[in-house]
Amino acid sequence: MKKVHFIILLSLICITGSMAQTTQEKTPETETEKTTELKEVTIVKTKKAVEQKADRTIFNFSDQPSLNTGSVLEGIKKLPGLIASDIAGMMFQGKQLDVFMDGRPLNISTNELNAFLEGMPANAIEKIEIITQPGAEFPATSGGAILNIITNKNAKNYLSATYTNSTSATSYDNVRWRVNNSVLLSAKNKYFGWQLNLGQNYRENALWTSLKNEENGGSALLTATEADRVGRNNFIKSALTFDIGKDRLLLNYDLTHNNNNSQTLSNGPGFTTDDASTSGGFRHDAVVTYQKKFDNAAKKLEFRFNYNRNSNEFQLEPAGSTTPLLDNASQQEVLNAKVDFSHPIKFSDEGKLNVGALYEELMFDASNRGVTNLDYKRKTASTYVEFQTKFDKFNFILGGRAEDYNISGNTDVAKLVEFDQFRFFPNASAQYNFSNAINFNMNYNKKITLPSTSALNPNNTNYQNPNVEYSGNPNLQPAIFDNYEVKLSAFDYAFISYNMSVANNQVINRVLLTNNRVVNTNENIPEVKIHNFNVGMPIPYMLFTKGLAETMKMNVNPDTMNFLYVYAGYQYHQIPKVETNGFWMFNFMSQILLPKKVKFVANYNYVIPRGNYFYFIAVEPLRNSLDFTFSKKFLKDQLTVSLFADDILNTNRNAFNSFETPLLISSKQDTRKFGFSLNYKIPTKNKLAKENPSLLNNEKKEEGSLINQ
């Protein structure tokens, strides 16, 4: 069998011109006159750094030192088209993201989500897939898009072990260290397979903020803070799988513990404070999955039961005081059961029918000084049907999901506004395949976003002083989205797309000013339209040295070549009765192979200021960072060593104006850091061991439905 490489070249038009590239697939060579007995065959599949599919974009973290040298949050902030901040939340190409881990919703968001992702080392991640067109089999509450963090590796028929470490430091007023370690163990025998991933994250970081009242040509300081923070995070992810005849039973249990503290100095008109805050929490997640196997591999039946418990505590204590200023806690429990069934149908060239059902209960309570002031309950029952088919060069998906919601609760003073509704959420996709490498896709889906419990929580779980207050809003209502998208993809890496989301009752973060007191809360806005234009493509450097004709003749792997990946996106928020401006996002990622097989990756992200993000106007770029990574493999590729420098120019900072207020909100973190990382795969003598299916189960759609073929 001939070893084959893939080559990419773009056929998208940009200012610099038109580029095209061909791919060559692996084809076996047959000989009619003689045969050769092969004693051993080794097939090596090279992972793509970025894979562009019809309904999702997949980013490989495990083999990308430029992404996996820090925390998960730091890694995803480098992804082209993704915005992640305390004010902006998390969006990808303009779509609000619901965050999953290993195919299951995390059920946390906003500040809690950022803290969770900041506490998890990126080198514990296999890959991240952003599902931009979630179909009926995903909950309608997934919103506009899903960010699925995949931590699982494949178990082998022998004990395998991998150790990873990342160490970095920042130097501003003080030297602050960030260290994480993780170990992955896995094996499989004739009775069962098992996997254990455990690790820790320790991080020291600083945050400087200021809030100013700028009106009548003057500027008055409302508050300035300097926070010195320490975060500690420990996690265990475990899995067992049993083969029961043809069927499989999977057991998963995850435990995460965080313990954080902060020392904050603040000042403002008439006050100076010195406060210490502590926060901590436990997150338990247990899953039982039973997969029924059939002779026809396209026929699948799966049952899953999931229990999740997340508890958090927060205290704020002024210096010299024995009585906390804030003493808040919360606990959330989620219980769900689901069934999914896929059956091939002979309606067309290829066809499949997916059906399933889900029942879920969520219970959340929040307390202040031991007194419960929010008791929130949500029950969801849903079912879906989705039909996939293919006719010649056309692929079609048509589905619908029915969900019934029963949301109720009480605060310490009143009942919540109940939400007791039955809703239907259709979705449809059509794709035309010009070739195996080029396709055009159109998609529509209706989704709903239920307010997160962190947004509902009436208690402050953030720092506050006499001029700053944070509070949730227990009476937030769900938001309904209609999402439309058209997209042209070429050779996995290159794409051009336009999407629009029309949202009713969109939940947004709002900062208001009343009598020199800044209040940070959440509210619904009646209507908003979010328009997005996105384009991404790699440009091989050999195009400039060898020309287009010679480049097209080359047969190389794009992940082992010198190239520049260019992403540009334009986002515009259209809000009735509000004058808004759009903004451009740019990402440039350059990969250069240096002598001695050293790989150099430079990553630059920039968002043009003056645009509106809902009710915030960016005075400075949302993202402005230049990052360098040098990596090399040693010991027969068992050891990978990386040296990295993030935000080299120290330009990453935020500054916003808040709509209809004279507020200027500015913040700066110690984002310029330097460090190294190690990834060591402990060698084994059994080099012919066969890989088995993954233990940490994902949604069955991960590897692509019919629309992706």
XYZ file of C-alpha atoms in Angstrom:
709
model
C 0.000 0.000 0.000
C 1.388 3.349 -0.986
C 1.864 5.945 1.701
C -0.215 8.971 0.840
C -0.104 12.615 1.882
C -2.758 15.261 1.569
C -2.192 18.739 0.242
C -4.427 21.726 0.598
C -4.705 24.768 -1.568
C -7.458 27.230 -1.397
C -10.036 28.056 -3.979
C -11.545 30.980 -2.087
C -11.193 34.485 -3.526
C -9.531 37.188 -1.468
C -7.809 40.469 -2.164
C -4.540 38.809 -3.084
C -6.087 36.544 -5.712
C -7.345 33.052 -6.249
C -5.576 29.897 -5.066
C -6.423 26.257 -5.640
C -4.980 22.992 -4.565
C -5.698 19.387 -5.239
C -5.775 16.414 -2.946
C -4.638 12.908 -3.635
C -6.255 10.049 -1.754
C -4.706 6.800 -0.681
C -5.314 4.126 -3.292
C -4.126 0.555 -3.044
C -1.955 -0.814 -5.840
C -2.882 -4.292 -7.075
C -0.593 -6.722 -8.868
C -2.069 -9.494 -10.998
C 1.073 -11.545 -11.624
C 2.402 -11.990 -8.109
C 1.282 -11.573 -4.516
C 3.216 -10.621 -1.437
C 2.366 -11.840 2.050
C 2.456 -8.932 4.468
C 3.684 -9.936 7.914
C 2.878 -6.585 9.479
C 0.978 -3.519 8.347
C 1.207 -0.194 10.149
C -1.305 2.516 9.270
C -0.505 5.976 10.536
C -3.247 8.583 10.487
C -2.008 12.124 10.891
C -4.301 14.394 12.872
C -5.225 17.690 11.291
C -4.561 20.833 13.318
C -7.882 22.292 12.158
C -10.650 20.372 10.457
C -13.516 22.214 8.817
C -16.666 20.117 8.424
C -20.150 20.988 7.274
C -21.660 21.340 10.739
C -18.601 21.836 12.951
C -15.011 22.981 13.281
C -12.561 20.658 15.055
C -9.378 21.911 16.725
C -6.738 19.355 17.694
C -5.326 20.322 21.102
C -3.238 17.277 22.006
C -0.673 17.815 19.223
C -0.675 21.621 19.177
C 1.768 23.092 21.716
C 0.605 26.580 20.776
C -2.797 25.698 22.285
C -2.071 23.238 25.101
C 0.680 24.935 27.111
C -1.644 26.791 29.510
C -5.182 26.424 30.779
C -8.167 25.356 28.664
C -9.488 28.932 28.803
C -6.169 30.328 27.539
C -6.143 27.766 24.723
C -9.656 28.419 23.450
C -9.094 32.180 23.519
C -6.516 31.614 20.759
C -9.032 29.904 18.465
C -9.934 31.988 15.418
C -13.445 33.413 15.634
C -13.931 32.718 19.348
C -14.571 35.451 21.912
C -14.365 34.614 25.626
C -14.498 37.242 28.375
C -16.420 38.070 31.540
C -18.350 40.786 29.716
C -18.763 39.193 26.281
C -19.380 35.661 27.522
C -18.399 32.963 25.033
C -19.263 33.174 21.342
C -17.945 31.544 18.182
C -18.421 33.339 14.870
C -21.228 35.325 16.517
C -23.091 32.335 17.975
C -23.585 32.009 21.722
C -21.905 28.821 22.905
C -23.277 26.147 25.192
C -20.302 24.282 26.668
C -20.203 20.467 26.771
C -17.513 18.125 28.047
C -17.227 14.676 26.496
C -20.655 15.063 24.932
C -22.447 16.179 28.123
C -23.525 19.731 29.077
C -21.430 21.279 31.841
C -24.505 23.147 33.126
C -22.372 26.068 34.291
C -21.761 29.404 32.651
C -20.454 32.946 32.883
C -17.985 33.508 35.754
C -18.251 29.919 37.020
C -17.533 28.600 33.535
C -14.489 30.821 33.057
C -13.144 29.777 36.470
C -13.724 26.091 35.668
C -11.930 26.311 32.308
C -9.133 28.403 33.793
C -8.545 25.689 36.383
C -8.234 22.836 33.876
C -4.887 22.350 32.102
C -5.157 22.390 28.321
C -2.798 19.432 27.997
C -5.575 17.244 29.452
C -7.660 17.952 26.334
C -7.662 15.758 23.224
C -9.547 18.152 20.960
C -12.289 20.740 20.886
C -15.118 20.652 18.405
C -17.433 23.587 17.893
C -20.728 22.362 16.499
C -22.083 25.370 14.644
C -25.203 23.589 13.388
C -26.527 21.347 16.202
C -29.353 19.140 14.923
C -32.447 17.712 16.591
C -30.521 15.059 18.528
C -28.915 17.794 20.625
C -31.041 19.522 23.291
C -32.843 22.609 22.025
C -31.257 24.438 24.964
C -27.886 24.209 23.222
C -28.487 27.697 21.833
C -26.728 28.822 18.681
C -23.720 26.485 18.870
C -21.978 23.914 21.078
C -18.362 23.899 22.269
C -17.589 20.260 23.072
C -14.381 19.731 25.076
C -13.161 16.184 24.414
C -10.800 14.853 27.066
C -10.865 11.183 26.130
C -8.032 9.158 24.661
C -8.093 5.644 23.225
C -7.384 2.658 25.474
C -4.945 0.009 24.258
C -4.423 -3.649 24.980
C -1.532 -2.784 27.272
C -0.831 -0.258 29.989
C -0.125 3.150 28.484
C 0.882 6.242 30.432
C 1.431 9.886 29.552
C 2.766 12.613 31.843
C 2.399 16.294 31.030
C 3.653 19.440 32.722
C 3.402 23.123 31.949
C 5.217 25.807 33.940
C 5.159 29.538 33.254
C 5.724 32.844 35.018
C 4.675 36.470 34.678
C 6.676 39.449 35.901
C 4.829 42.705 36.514
C 4.960 44.129 40.044
C 5.799 40.604 41.277
C 6.787 37.274 39.760
C 3.764 34.966 39.634
C 3.882 31.267 38.775
C 1.477 28.928 37.008
C 2.072 25.181 37.126
C -0.028 22.237 36.059
C 0.638 18.510 35.984
C -1.446 15.609 34.750
C -1.075 11.856 34.305
C -3.117 9.687 31.957
C -3.222 5.913 32.510
C -5.215 3.434 30.450
C -5.331 -0.252 29.619
C -7.633 -3.003 28.411
C -7.751 -6.739 29.051
C -10.151 -9.478 27.990
C -12.595 -8.575 30.775
C -12.738 -4.784 30.806
C -10.962 -1.575 29.875
C -10.123 1.283 32.214
C -8.794 4.819 32.105
C -7.665 7.267 34.770
C -6.728 10.890 34.207
C -5.725 12.986 37.207
C -4.022 16.317 37.559
C -3.660 19.658 39.266
C -3.454 23.299 38.321
C -1.854 26.059 40.403
C -1.982 29.613 39.139
C -1.066 33.018 40.488
C -2.331 36.024 38.589
C -3.073 39.705 38.992
C -5.992 41.844 37.851
C -6.102 45.629 37.725
C -9.443 47.362 37.072
C -10.807 50.881 37.075
C -14.267 52.376 36.625
C -14.553 56.031 35.692
C -17.407 58.474 35.240
C -16.675 60.387 32.036
C -19.148 63.175 31.351
C -19.175 66.908 30.682
C -15.633 66.670 29.385
C -14.243 65.427 32.697
C -13.224 62.103 34.207
C -13.904 61.070 37.802
C -12.601 57.843 39.313
C -15.348 55.723 40.889
C -13.147 52.821 41.911
C -9.746 51.294 41.200
C -8.807 47.800 42.315
C -5.681 45.670 42.414
C -6.302 41.966 42.975
C -3.652 39.339 43.674
C -5.279 35.941 43.090
C -4.286 32.321 43.682
C -6.220 29.442 42.153
C -5.881 25.728 42.898
C -7.695 23.062 40.955
C -7.532 19.257 41.199
C -9.381 16.791 39.016
C -9.908 13.068 38.489
C -11.546 11.581 35.402
C -12.129 7.847 35.407
C -13.762 5.333 33.081
C -14.545 1.627 32.910
C -15.929 -0.281 29.958
C -17.241 -3.853 29.838
C -18.044 -5.942 26.774
C -21.273 -7.882 27.339
C -21.488 -10.107 24.307
C -21.765 -7.659 21.421
C -22.961 -4.895 23.740
C -20.941 -2.433 25.832
C -21.414 -0.963 29.297
C -19.547 2.269 30.104
C -19.109 3.801 33.558
C -17.678 7.317 33.964
C -17.001 9.360 37.070
C -15.408 12.825 37.193
C -14.472 14.846 40.264
C -13.218 18.430 40.252
C -12.241 20.450 43.319
C -11.223 24.101 43.304
C -9.910 26.289 46.114
C -9.220 29.932 45.268
C -8.339 33.042 47.243
C -7.730 36.682 46.412
C -6.358 39.758 48.156
C -7.864 42.964 46.750
C -6.928 46.578 47.410
C -9.393 49.204 46.231
C -9.975 52.902 46.521
C -12.511 55.470 45.429
C -14.118 58.726 46.549
C -14.044 58.593 50.356
C -12.983 54.975 50.816
C -10.036 52.597 50.809
C -10.466 48.850 51.346
C -8.286 45.798 51.831
C -10.359 42.649 51.348
C -9.673 38.928 51.302
C -11.980 36.582 49.413
C -12.108 32.801 49.266
C -14.100 30.528 46.994
C -14.261 26.802 46.650
C -16.328 24.069 45.138
C -16.805 20.426 44.280
C -18.188 19.094 41.032
C -19.258 15.441 40.730
C -20.362 13.892 37.463
C -21.364 10.218 37.118
C -22.586 8.526 33.919
C -23.823 5.032 33.092
C -24.114 4.206 29.371
C -25.349 0.991 27.768
C -24.785 0.526 24.023
C -26.744 -2.179 22.206
C -24.878 -3.483 19.163
C -26.415 -4.946 15.995
C -25.061 -6.881 13.028
C -25.604 -3.759 10.953
C -23.073 -1.247 12.319
C -25.253 1.667 11.157
C -27.980 0.552 13.563
C -27.426 1.839 17.107
C -29.308 1.898 20.402
C -27.949 3.717 23.437
C -29.226 4.349 26.976
C -27.577 6.913 29.220
C -28.114 7.974 32.843
C -26.285 11.005 34.220
C -26.087 12.573 37.690
C -24.270 15.866 38.259
C -23.770 17.808 41.483
C -22.030 21.177 41.720
C -21.594 23.035 45.023
C -19.841 26.382 45.543
C -19.025 28.751 48.397
C -17.852 32.382 48.377
C -16.748 34.644 51.225
C -15.496 38.239 51.228
C -13.899 39.488 54.432
C -12.471 42.982 55.052
C -9.036 43.167 56.640
C -9.192 43.242 60.438
C -12.765 41.948 60.536
C -13.917 38.589 61.840
C -17.342 38.889 60.206
C -17.524 38.233 56.446
C -19.013 41.006 54.347
C -20.343 38.334 51.951
C -21.044 34.714 52.837
C -22.830 33.010 49.935
C -23.242 29.433 48.793
C -25.068 27.487 46.094
C -25.778 23.901 45.151
C -27.014 22.514 41.856
C -28.100 18.971 41.053
C -28.926 17.667 37.582
C -30.399 14.254 36.858
C -31.199 13.072 33.342
C -31.976 9.926 31.402
C -31.888 9.642 27.613
C -32.244 7.088 24.861
C -31.058 7.376 21.244
C -31.787 5.022 18.357
C -30.407 5.119 14.800
C -31.690 2.918 11.994
C -30.571 2.842 8.340
C -33.301 3.226 5.745
C -33.260 2.307 2.056
C -34.912 5.458 0.845
C -32.020 6.863 -1.161
C -28.332 6.330 -1.901
C -27.770 6.478 1.860
C -30.261 7.164 4.585
C -30.690 7.069 8.340
C -33.454 7.714 10.852
C -32.561 8.980 14.328
C -35.063 9.090 17.180
C -34.663 9.630 20.892
C -36.010 11.024 24.133
C -34.673 12.859 27.175
C -35.984 13.582 30.666
C -34.075 15.997 32.910
C -34.522 17.602 36.312
C -32.437 20.501 37.613
C -32.585 21.698 41.231
C -30.699 24.812 42.307
C -30.680 26.641 45.610
C -28.665 29.642 46.711
C -28.150 30.899 50.241
C -26.881 34.020 51.970
C -25.389 33.501 55.444
C -27.080 30.115 55.634
C -30.550 31.419 54.659
C -31.924 30.130 51.337
C -33.000 33.023 49.127
C -33.471 31.172 45.839
C -35.082 27.772 45.310
C -35.214 27.019 41.575
C -36.539 23.881 39.854
C -36.643 22.946 36.190
C -38.093 19.843 34.527
C -37.648 19.115 30.844
C -39.145 16.280 28.821
C -38.236 16.051 25.143
C -38.260 13.791 22.121
C -36.820 14.145 18.634
C -36.821 12.623 15.181
C -34.253 13.355 12.478
C -34.102 12.026 8.947
C -30.873 12.004 6.910
C -30.598 11.087 3.273
C -28.383 11.431 0.219
C -29.183 11.750 -3.475
C -26.189 11.778 -5.786
C -24.274 14.944 -4.808
C -26.936 16.237 -2.417
C -27.162 15.553 1.329
C -30.239 16.438 3.347
C -31.141 16.522 7.029
C -34.657 17.257 8.269
C -35.594 16.988 11.913
C -37.567 18.344 14.784
C -37.400 18.313 18.550
C -40.355 18.759 20.928
C -39.579 19.961 24.442
C -41.865 20.561 27.411
C -40.621 22.879 30.167
C -41.821 23.319 33.713
C -39.811 26.005 35.510
C -40.756 27.297 38.945
C -39.193 28.568 42.127
C -39.156 31.032 44.979
C -36.940 33.733 46.325
C -37.033 34.710 49.988
C -39.614 37.398 49.187
C -41.663 36.237 46.184
C -42.446 33.530 43.664
C -40.562 33.424 40.372
C -42.361 33.997 37.090
C -43.264 30.471 36.002
C -42.366 29.125 32.564
C -44.663 26.218 31.688
C -44.588 25.735 27.920
C -44.432 23.159 25.159
C -42.336 24.138 22.131
C -41.275 22.591 18.836
C -37.819 23.217 17.353
C -37.308 22.325 13.664
C -33.972 22.017 11.877
C -33.029 21.501 8.239
C -29.766 21.226 6.289
C -29.001 20.875 2.617
C -25.537 20.337 1.204
C -24.232 20.121 -2.344
C -20.916 18.293 -2.784
C -18.947 19.681 -5.714
C -16.335 17.010 -4.912
C -15.088 15.077 -1.910
C -13.180 18.174 -0.836
C -15.526 21.070 -1.701
C -19.119 21.498 -0.548
C -21.778 24.163 -0.088
C -24.127 23.982 2.891
C -27.330 25.765 3.941
C -28.752 25.363 7.432
C -31.647 26.502 9.610
C -32.498 25.643 13.204
C -34.594 27.040 16.035
C -33.146 26.900 19.546
C -33.810 28.103 23.069
C -31.457 29.277 25.801
C -32.613 28.943 29.392
C -31.085 31.408 31.861
C -28.096 29.913 33.624
C -28.339 29.427 37.356
C -25.345 31.725 37.831
C -27.286 34.507 36.072
C -30.366 33.784 38.220
C -28.440 33.688 41.505
C -29.409 36.821 43.472
C -26.266 36.594 45.601
C -22.978 38.199 44.723
C -20.188 35.708 44.089
C -17.730 38.379 42.922
C -15.704 41.072 44.593
C -17.563 44.226 45.667
C -16.770 47.497 47.427
C -18.859 50.572 48.352
C -19.083 51.619 44.674
C -19.357 48.216 42.942
C -22.130 45.623 43.217
C -22.857 42.348 41.398
C -26.247 40.658 41.461
C -28.202 38.063 39.505
C -31.755 38.345 38.266
C -34.073 35.486 39.349
C -36.801 36.610 36.928
C -34.860 36.181 33.681
C -36.855 34.514 30.910
C -35.685 32.019 28.234
C -34.431 33.333 24.891
C -35.624 31.925 21.546
C -33.242 31.848 18.554
C -33.766 31.403 14.815
C -30.397 30.592 13.251
C -29.582 30.756 9.530
C -26.277 29.937 7.837
C -24.722 29.416 4.416
C -21.207 28.062 4.110
C -18.700 27.055 1.431
C -15.927 24.711 2.616
C -12.857 23.543 0.727
C -10.149 21.017 1.627
C -11.097 20.931 5.346
C -9.174 24.109 6.146
C -10.678 26.792 3.925
C -14.185 28.197 4.288
C -16.364 31.242 3.784
C -19.678 31.674 5.569
C -22.467 34.020 6.584
C -24.838 33.426 9.476
C -27.569 35.363 11.207
C -29.215 34.730 14.576
C -32.538 36.357 15.418
C -33.086 36.259 19.177
C -36.084 37.172 21.301
C -35.526 37.834 25.020
C -31.752 37.523 24.683
C -30.082 37.462 28.131
C -27.264 40.002 28.315
C -24.881 41.399 30.883
C -25.718 45.000 31.825
C -23.675 47.535 33.799
C -25.586 50.551 35.150
C -24.594 53.621 37.144
C -26.806 55.003 39.929
C -25.561 57.736 42.277
C -21.931 56.818 41.593
C -22.655 53.151 42.399
C -21.943 50.645 39.613
C -24.382 47.720 39.414
C -23.502 44.682 37.297
C -26.501 42.450 36.536
C -28.345 40.558 33.772
C -31.507 41.356 31.860
C -33.573 40.311 28.841
C -33.669 42.485 25.739
C -36.764 42.019 23.516
C -34.993 41.501 20.184
C -31.521 41.377 18.671
C -30.155 40.266 15.306
C -26.539 39.151 15.115
C -24.951 39.129 11.646
C -21.653 37.351 11.007
C -19.389 37.035 8.000
C -16.407 34.680 8.324
C -13.593 33.537 6.053
C -10.588 31.357 6.783
C -7.851 29.883 4.604
C -4.246 28.680 4.766
C -1.619 30.201 2.482
C 1.423 27.924 1.847
C 4.644 29.925 1.924
C 5.961 27.874 -1.002
C 3.392 29.721 -3.082
C 5.679 32.752 -2.948
C 8.927 30.842 -3.527
C 7.861 28.198 -6.066
C 4.765 29.742 -7.608
C 1.249 28.373 -7.987
C 2.062 25.765 -10.639
C 4.854 24.137 -8.610
C 2.842 24.308 -5.398
C 0.006 22.358 -6.998
C 2.436 19.576 -7.939
C 3.690 19.121 -4.386
C 2.369 16.153 -2.420
C 2.817 17.122 1.211
C 0.869 17.058 4.449
C -0.425 20.560 5.270
C 0.229 19.972 8.965
C 3.949 19.464 8.262
C 4.464 22.394 5.914
C 5.190 26.102 6.271
C 2.013 28.119 5.946
C 0.026 31.086 7.218
C -3.570 30.511 8.307
C -5.688 33.636 7.959
C -9.077 34.137 9.601
C -11.246 37.240 9.349
C -14.713 37.748 10.775
C -17.151 40.645 10.883
C -19.869 40.787 13.541
C -22.759 43.248 13.772
C -25.344 43.426 16.566
C -28.608 44.971 15.391
C -30.672 46.177 18.371
C -33.911 48.173 17.874
C -33.643 51.830 18.912
C -29.907 51.456 19.558
C -27.265 52.819 17.198
C -24.614 50.099 16.910
C -21.380 49.512 15.024
C -19.942 46.224 13.830
C -16.399 45.062 14.455
C -13.760 42.984 12.660
C -11.886 40.049 14.188
C -8.574 38.826 12.780
C -6.416 35.811 13.540
C -3.084 35.017 11.888
C -1.403 31.705 12.697
C 1.963 31.016 11.092
C 3.688 27.638 11.185
C 7.351 27.371 10.183
C 9.486 24.225 10.319
C 12.965 25.218 11.482
C 16.194 23.177 11.282
C 16.531 20.160 13.617
C 12.762 19.575 13.237
C 11.875 22.476 15.502
C 8.350 23.750 14.877
C 7.707 27.473 15.338
C 4.136 28.762 15.637
C 3.230 32.428 15.896
C -0.367 33.324 16.740
C -1.775 36.866 16.577
C -5.341 37.799 17.532
C -6.787 41.259 17.081
C -10.305 42.685 17.360
C -10.841 46.179 15.995
C -12.266 48.530 18.681
C -15.281 50.890 18.571
C -17.725 48.082 17.782
C -20.784 47.169 19.874
C -21.060 43.941 21.796
C -24.717 44.202 22.822
C -24.746 47.186 25.245
C -20.956 47.539 25.443
C -18.785 49.622 23.123
C -15.164 48.493 22.932
C -12.751 51.368 23.498
C -9.798 49.015 23.110
C -9.604 45.682 21.254
C -11.392 42.723 22.867
C -8.285 40.733 21.970
C -4.827 41.985 21.039
C -2.145 39.376 21.633
C 0.953 37.999 19.926
C 2.029 34.509 21.078
C 5.100 32.424 20.134
C 5.674 28.679 20.614
C 8.764 26.590 19.791
C 8.413 22.803 20.050
C 10.537 19.747 19.295
C 10.165 16.001 19.761
C 12.849 13.787 21.302
C 13.379 10.113 22.211
C 11.712 8.702 19.089
C 8.834 11.193 19.447
C 8.001 9.999 22.967
C 8.949 13.365 24.493
C 7.682 16.753 23.286
C 9.305 19.889 24.720
C 7.838 23.342 24.116
C 8.964 26.854 24.941
C 6.296 29.539 24.760
C 5.723 33.246 25.260
C 2.168 34.671 25.390
C 1.189 38.308 24.849
C 4.797 39.222 24.112
C 3.990 42.872 23.442
C 1.854 43.167 26.614
C -0.993 44.660 24.588
C -3.895 42.482 25.762
C -6.247 44.653 27.834
C -9.960 45.532 27.866
C -11.798 48.843 27.956
C -15.541 49.355 27.383
C -18.132 52.087 27.510
C -21.498 50.977 28.870
C -24.497 52.033 26.743
C -26.526 54.992 28.057
C -24.067 55.564 30.904
C -20.924 57.719 31.211
C -19.015 54.656 32.431
C -15.572 53.629 31.206
C -14.712 50.094 32.381
C -11.029 49.157 32.072
C -9.170 45.991 33.085
C -5.726 44.458 32.639
C -4.427 41.030 33.628
C -0.827 39.824 33.774
C -1.212 38.110 30.416
C 2.413 38.352 29.285
C 4.007 35.099 30.388
C 6.952 32.882 29.509
C 7.264 29.175 30.156
C 7.844 25.625 29.005
C 5.849 22.399 28.771
C 6.696 18.700 28.653
C 4.670 15.809 27.298
C 6.177 12.375 27.857
C 4.561 9.201 26.561
C 6.071 6.397 28.596
C 7.229 3.805 26.054
C 5.939 0.246 25.936
C 7.502 -2.911 24.506
C 4.222 -4.002 22.942
C 4.389 -2.011 19.714
C 1.749 -4.044 17.869
C -1.062 -3.410 20.337
C -4.377 -2.602 18.774
C -6.314 0.534 19.666
C -9.834 0.034 20.973
C -12.817 2.399 21.003
C -12.723 5.377 23.290
C -13.816 4.898 26.892
C -15.093 8.366 27.610
C -18.229 8.301 25.531
C -19.230 11.183 23.250
C -22.364 12.022 21.382
C -22.771 9.672 18.458
C -22.666 12.580 16.036
C -19.041 13.411 16.835
C -17.490 11.791 13.808
C -20.010 13.263 11.439
C -23.473 12.454 10.281
C -24.502 11.849 6.701
C -24.352 15.580 6.043
C -20.561 15.432 6.533
C -19.822 12.555 4.172
